[in-house]
GROMACS .gro file of C-alpha atoms in nm:
model
  286
    1MET     CA    1  -0.900   5.968   0.810
    2ASP     CA    2  -1.188   5.897   0.610
    3ILE     CA    3  -0.945   5.707   0.334
    4ALA     CA    4  -0.782   5.504   0.644
    5ALA     CA    5  -1.080   5.387   0.788
    6PRO     CA    6  -1.148   5.121   0.535
    7ASP     CA    7  -0.814   4.998   0.566
    8VAL     CA    8  -0.860   4.960   0.946
    9VAL     CA    9  -1.192   4.761   0.905
   10SER     CA   10  -1.043   4.552   0.646
   11THR     CA   11  -0.734   4.460   0.869
   12LEU     CA   12  -0.963   4.391   1.150
   13THR     CA   13  -1.188   4.193   0.972
   14GLY     CA   14  -0.932   4.002   0.765
   15ALA     CA   15  -0.671   3.792   0.925
   16PRO     CA   16  -0.794   3.850   1.270
   17LEU     CA   17  -1.129   3.751   1.202
   18THR     CA   18  -1.041   3.445   1.003
   19ILE     CA   19  -0.790   3.334   1.299
   20LEU     CA   20  -1.081   3.415   1.544
   21ILE     CA   21  -1.297   3.160   1.326
   22ILE     CA   22  -1.067   2.896   1.300
   23ILE     CA   23  -1.020   2.899   1.697
   24VAL     CA   24  -1.389   2.887   1.766
   25VAL     CA   25  -1.429   2.614   1.493
   26ALA     CA   26  -1.156   2.417   1.634
   27SER     CA   27  -1.281   2.440   1.983
   28LEU     CA   28  -1.621   2.357   1.879
   29ALA     CA   29  -1.477   2.039   1.689
   30THR     CA   30  -1.305   1.951   1.996
   31VAL     CA   31  -1.588   1.963   2.195
   32ILE     CA   32  -1.829   1.779   1.965
   33VAL     CA   33  -1.585   1.514   1.918
   34ARG     CA   34  -1.520   1.436   2.281
   35PHE     CA   35  -1.885   1.451   2.337
   36LEU     CA   36  -1.919   1.186   2.058
   37VAL     CA   37  -1.671   0.946   2.189
   38SER     CA   38  -1.768   0.999   2.535
   39ARG     CA   39  -2.154   0.890   2.397
   40THR     CA   40  -2.019   0.597   2.212
   41ILE     CA   41  -1.808   0.452   2.480
   42ARG     CA   42  -2.104   0.502   2.745
   43GLY     CA   43  -2.311   0.306   2.501
   44LEU     CA   44  -2.064   0.030   2.453
   45VAL     CA   45  -2.024  -0.007   2.852
   46ASN     CA   46  -2.397  -0.030   2.841
   47THR     CA   47  -2.430  -0.262   2.585
   48LYS     CA   48  -2.552  -0.607   2.686
   49SER     CA   49  -2.359  -0.926   2.541
   50LYS     CA   50  -2.684  -1.098   2.415
   51GLY     CA   51  -2.762  -0.782   2.167
   52LEU     CA   52  -2.400  -0.829   2.029
   53PRO     CA   53  -2.403  -1.212   1.890
   54LEU     CA   54  -2.122  -1.135   1.648
   55ALA     CA   55  -1.916  -0.872   1.866
   56PRO     CA   56  -1.565  -0.913   1.972
   57ALA     CA   57  -1.490  -1.041   2.328
   58ALA     CA   58  -1.394  -0.677   2.417
   59LEU     CA   59  -1.759  -0.559   2.378
   60THR     CA   60  -1.910  -0.897   2.552
   61THR     CA   61  -1.764  -0.932   2.859
   62PRO     CA   62  -1.896  -0.825   3.214
   63ASN     CA   63  -1.979  -0.447   3.250
   64PRO     CA   64  -1.724  -0.343   3.516
   65ARG     CA   65  -1.434  -0.499   3.318
   66ARG     CA   66  -1.550  -0.365   2.976
   67LYS     CA   67  -1.599  -0.033   3.109
   68GLN     CA   68  -1.234  -0.026   3.219
   69ARG     CA   69  -1.100  -0.086   2.887
   70LEU     CA   70  -1.315   0.113   2.699
   71GLU     CA   71  -1.218   0.403   2.942
   72THR     CA   72  -0.861   0.369   2.856
   73LEU     CA   73  -0.962   0.375   2.465
   74ARG     CA   74  -1.164   0.665   2.545
   75THR     CA   75  -0.875   0.858   2.697
   76VAL     CA   76  -0.645   0.768   2.425
   77LEU     CA   77  -0.921   0.875   2.146
   78ASN     CA   78  -0.984   1.189   2.310
   79SER     CA   79  -0.613   1.315   2.342
   80THR     CA   80  -0.543   1.188   1.981
   81LEU     CA   81  -0.836   1.370   1.825
   82THR     CA   82  -0.773   1.653   2.020
   83ALA     CA   83  -0.386   1.694   1.926
   84LEU     CA   84  -0.507   1.632   1.551
   85ILE     CA   85  -0.763   1.914   1.552
   86GLY     CA   86  -0.515   2.142   1.718
   87ALA     CA   87  -0.239   2.088   1.478
   88VAL     CA   88  -0.489   2.156   1.190
   89ALA     CA   89  -0.597   2.464   1.350
   90VAL     CA   90  -0.245   2.564   1.403
   91LEU     CA   91  -0.153   2.503   1.054
   92MET     CA   92  -0.452   2.722   0.936
   93ILE     CA   93  -0.363   3.011   1.137
   94LEU     CA   94   0.024   3.025   1.023
   95SER     CA   95  -0.124   2.998   0.676
   96THR     CA   96  -0.368   3.281   0.713
   97LEU     CA   97  -0.048   3.497   0.859
   98GLY     CA   98   0.121   3.442   0.553
   99VAL     CA   99   0.377   3.192   0.670
  100ASP     CA  100   0.473   2.927   0.439
  101VAL     CA  101   0.366   2.597   0.609
  102ALA     CA  102   0.515   2.360   0.364
  103PRO     CA  103   0.855   2.369   0.494
  104LEU     CA  104   0.700   2.320   0.845
  105ILE     CA  105   0.511   2.019   0.731
  106ALA     CA  106   0.825   1.869   0.585
  107SER     CA  107   1.019   1.953   0.902
  108ALA     CA  108   0.769   1.784   1.100
  109GLY     CA  109   0.783   1.476   0.897
  110VAL     CA  110   1.159   1.472   0.955
  111VAL     CA  111   1.119   1.503   1.322
  112GLY     CA  112   0.851   1.271   1.363
  113ILE     CA  113   1.081   1.009   1.183
  114ALA     CA  114   1.319   1.085   1.425
  115VAL     CA  115   1.102   1.068   1.717
  116ALA     CA  116   0.984   0.725   1.581
  117PHE     CA  117   1.320   0.592   1.586
  118GLY     CA  118   1.386   0.723   1.943
  119ALA     CA  119   1.043   0.609   2.095
  120GLN     CA  120   1.042   0.250   1.922
  121SER     CA  121   0.969   0.082   2.229
  122LEU     CA  122   0.724   0.324   2.368
  123VAL     CA  123   0.525   0.264   2.031
  124LYS     CA  124   0.568  -0.096   2.070
  125ASP     CA  125   0.410  -0.072   2.426
  126VAL     CA  126   0.129   0.117   2.317
  127ILE     CA  127   0.027  -0.097   2.017
  128THR     CA  128   0.079  -0.392   2.225
  129GLY     CA  129  -0.133  -0.284   2.503
  130GLY     CA  130  -0.412  -0.178   2.257
  131PHE     CA  131  -0.456  -0.529   2.100
  132MET     CA  132  -0.442  -0.671   2.446
  133LEU     CA  133  -0.728  -0.437   2.572
  134ILE     CA  134  -0.931  -0.533   2.223
  135GLU     CA  135  -0.857  -0.900   2.230
  136ASP     CA  136  -0.956  -0.908   2.629
  137GLN     CA  137  -0.629  -1.101   2.686
  138TYR     CA  138  -0.669  -1.014   3.066
  139GLY     CA  139  -0.832  -0.753   3.285
  140VAL     CA  140  -0.841  -0.606   3.637
  141GLY     CA  141  -0.881  -0.874   3.897
  142ASP     CA  142  -0.754  -1.177   3.667
  143ARG     CA  143  -0.468  -1.387   3.813
  144VAL     CA  144  -0.208  -1.410   3.519
  145GLU     CA  145   0.142  -1.501   3.446
  146LEU     CA  146   0.317  -1.268   3.190
  147GLY     CA  147   0.628  -1.404   3.010
  148THR     CA  148   0.881  -1.340   2.747
  149GLY     CA  149   0.991  -1.596   2.515
  150GLY     CA  150   1.244  -1.752   2.789
  151GLY     CA  151   1.085  -1.715   3.111
  152ILE     CA  152   0.790  -1.530   3.338
  153LEU     CA  153   0.797  -1.153   3.376
  154ALA     CA  154   0.577  -1.121   3.649
  155GLY     CA  155   0.292  -1.328   3.804
  156GLY     CA  156  -0.003  -1.231   4.013
  157VAL     CA  157  -0.339  -1.039   4.044
  158VAL     CA  158  -0.389  -0.753   3.759
  159GLU     CA  159  -0.464  -0.435   3.947
  160GLU     CA  160  -0.476  -0.184   3.640
  161VAL     CA  161  -0.435  -0.250   3.268
  162GLY     CA  162  -0.299   0.055   3.057
  163LEU     CA  163  -0.200   0.096   2.701
  164ARG     CA  164   0.179   0.136   2.804
  165VAL     CA  165   0.207  -0.078   3.111
  166THR     CA  166   0.027  -0.347   3.334
  167LEU     CA  167   0.024  -0.305   3.692
  168ILE     CA  168   0.007  -0.680   3.888
  169ARG     CA  169   0.015  -0.760   4.244
  170ASP     CA  170   0.198  -1.073   4.338
  171ASP     CA  171   0.129  -1.304   4.638
  172ASP     CA  172   0.421  -1.138   4.816
  173GLY     CA  173   0.232  -0.803   4.790
  174ARG     CA  174   0.472  -0.652   4.560
  175ARG     CA  175   0.357  -0.456   4.294
  176TRP     CA  176   0.493  -0.511   3.928
  177TYR     CA  177   0.505  -0.236   3.645
  178VAL     CA  178   0.515  -0.457   3.325
  179ARG     CA  179   0.567  -0.291   3.022
  180ASN     CA  180   0.336  -0.421   2.739
  181GLY     CA  181   0.591  -0.429   2.488
  182GLU     CA  182   0.803  -0.708   2.669
  183VAL     CA  183   0.496  -0.941   2.713
  184LEU     CA  184   0.514  -1.224   2.449
  185ARG     CA  185   0.283  -1.484   2.635
  186VAL     CA  186  -0.014  -1.458   2.882
  187ALA     CA  187  -0.131  -1.719   3.111
  188ASN     CA  188  -0.478  -1.638   3.248
  189ALA     CA  189  -0.589  -1.868   3.524
  190THR     CA  190  -0.933  -1.659   3.557
  191GLN     CA  191  -1.115  -1.701   3.197
  192GLY     CA  192  -1.365  -1.962   3.178
  193TRP     CA  193  -1.236  -2.225   3.407
  194SER     CA  194  -0.916  -2.385   3.570
  195TYR     CA  195  -0.803  -2.661   3.769
  196ALA     CA  196  -0.774  -2.726   4.142
  197VAL     CA  197  -0.475  -2.954   4.162
  198VAL     CA  198  -0.375  -3.158   4.464
  199ASP     CA  199  -0.049  -3.348   4.470
  200LEU     CA  200  -0.025  -3.633   4.749
  201LYS     CA  201   0.184  -3.937   4.796
  202VAL     CA  202   0.036  -4.236   4.953
  203ALA     CA  203   0.237  -4.573   5.084
  204HIS     CA  204   0.326  -4.794   4.802
  205THR     CA  205   0.103  -5.066   4.972
  206SER     CA  206  -0.211  -4.853   4.927
  207ASP     CA  207  -0.512  -4.971   4.737
  208LEU     CA  208  -0.500  -4.736   4.459
  209ALA     CA  209  -0.886  -4.804   4.363
  210ALA     CA  210  -0.970  -4.742   4.716
  211VAL     CA  211  -0.760  -4.412   4.708
  212ARG     CA  212  -0.956  -4.302   4.392
  213THR     CA  213  -1.296  -4.391   4.543
  214THR     CA  214  -1.226  -4.182   4.846
  215LEU     CA  215  -1.107  -3.874   4.656
  216SER     CA  216  -1.420  -3.910   4.435
  217GLU     CA  217  -1.651  -3.935   4.690
  218LEU     CA  218  -1.475  -3.644   4.896
  219THR     CA  219  -1.484  -3.405   4.607
  220THR     CA  220  -1.873  -3.523   4.522
  221ARG     CA  221  -1.951  -3.429   4.885
  222MET     CA  222  -1.805  -3.104   4.827
  223ARG     CA  223  -1.984  -3.031   4.523
  224GLY     CA  224  -2.311  -3.112   4.691
  225GLU     CA  225  -2.251  -2.807   4.945
  226ASP     CA  226  -2.402  -2.487   4.878
  227LEU     CA  227  -2.051  -2.294   4.906
  228TYR     CA  228  -1.895  -2.517   4.627
  229ALA     CA  229  -2.218  -2.594   4.429
  230ALA     CA  230  -2.172  -2.353   4.167
  231ILE     CA  231  -1.779  -2.358   4.160
  232ILE     CA  232  -1.683  -2.746   4.135
  233SER     CA  233  -1.767  -2.876   3.775
  234GLN     CA  234  -1.988  -3.207   3.735
  235LEU     CA  235  -1.716  -3.330   3.502
  236GLU     CA  236  -1.551  -3.637   3.666
  237PRO     CA  237  -1.231  -3.527   3.822
  238GLU     CA  238  -0.894  -3.693   3.707
  239CYS     CA  239  -0.661  -3.919   3.903
  240LEU     CA  240  -0.297  -3.925   3.766
  241VAL     CA  241  -0.018  -4.135   3.885
  242GLN     CA  242   0.293  -3.924   3.850
  243GLU     CA  243   0.549  -4.162   3.993
  244VAL     CA  244   0.591  -4.479   4.150
  245THR     CA  245   0.896  -4.573   4.370
  246ALA     CA  246   0.955  -4.843   4.640
  247ASP     CA  247   0.833  -4.626   4.905
  248ALA     CA  248   0.524  -4.412   4.773
  249LEU     CA  249   0.291  -4.352   4.483
  250SER     CA  250   0.283  -3.990   4.374
  251LEU     CA  251  -0.082  -3.910   4.275
  252THR     CA  252  -0.215  -3.586   4.111
  253TRP     CA  253  -0.580  -3.519   4.189
  254ARG     CA  254  -0.715  -3.256   3.935
  255VAL     CA  255  -1.053  -3.123   3.947
  256ARG     CA  256  -1.233  -2.860   3.712
  257VAL     CA  257  -1.361  -2.558   3.884
  258GLY     CA  258  -1.471  -2.195   3.788
  259ALA     CA  259  -1.224  -1.940   3.713
  260ASP     CA  260  -1.011  -1.840   3.989
  261HIS     CA  261  -1.137  -2.075   4.241
  262ASP     CA  262  -0.843  -2.323   4.183
  263ARG     CA  263  -0.650  -2.221   4.488
  264THR     CA  264  -0.951  -2.229   4.726
  265VAL     CA  265  -1.080  -2.553   4.630
  266ALA     CA  266  -0.734  -2.719   4.640
  267SER     CA  267  -0.686  -2.566   4.980
  268GLU     CA  268  -1.006  -2.708   5.091
  269LEU     CA  269  -0.934  -3.053   4.944
  270ARG     CA  270  -0.605  -3.099   5.107
  271ARG     CA  271  -0.736  -3.004   5.446
  272ARG     CA  272  -1.023  -3.290   5.408
  273ILE     CA  273  -0.805  -3.548   5.261
  274VAL     CA  274  -0.591  -3.576   5.568
  275GLY     CA  275  -0.890  -3.637   5.800
  276GLU     CA  276  -1.078  -3.871   5.522
  277PHE     CA  277  -0.760  -4.083   5.467
  278ALA     CA  278  -0.698  -4.110   5.822
  279GLU     CA  279  -1.048  -4.250   5.883
  280ARG     CA  280  -1.014  -4.508   5.616
  281GLY     CA  281  -0.665  -4.619   5.700
  282ILE     CA  282  -0.504  -4.494   5.416
  283ASP     CA  283  -0.130  -4.399   5.486
  284LEU     CA  284   0.029  -4.064   5.321
  285ALA     CA  285   0.384  -4.104   5.261
  286ALA     CA  286   0.659  -3.864   5.307
   0.00000   0.00000   0.00000
């Protein structure tokens, strides 16, 4: 019994102890990595844009929007790093037990290649989604049109942005799930500024100068109101003649407004134009 005792102690303090240490170290590494990632993300969320004059747009946009993108990246980083630490720990445990891990690593490489071929679209979606988040192409609350090379996939207000799919609510209330890998073009009406566009037709006998003056004065009055002072730009609106026929002149009145206010301002302009033209004797054509 005395001779066997050292063997028992050696057995208990050999591979089992090593495995226990590997598990403990891997667990601690996971906790530390998650803590560091979360702390870094919180710091970026709370960072003010003026403190990062050369930072990319993804780090200098308003906090709520930046938070949404960085939280997505935090989830991906945590999952990826946890899986990596777990894989290394498993390989070390198998090696401790005397298992030759070289064939396993080679097999994993072959399986990885096979999976990569089978999940090309998934990888494409994730990579494209990552670049969309980093480049700040759009965010939650933006009004966008997402298109392919030959048409529009979906348009509406962005409700959620993920690495694989983007969720959009269109004007009919339908929710669209758009794979990021399918998006080749993005039209964003919510970044910086947009145009409030009003198309109208007046009788061909109308004085075009009087029409322009009326539209300009109407827009100026709106700009002076508290509700629209911060929305309508001080830049002079544009009056474009689109078509001239024997019966009517087709005009486009284009006013630069703040981001995502184009529909509201255009609707109010249309409402006021009817009354203003009636007062000044300007006839609208059919």
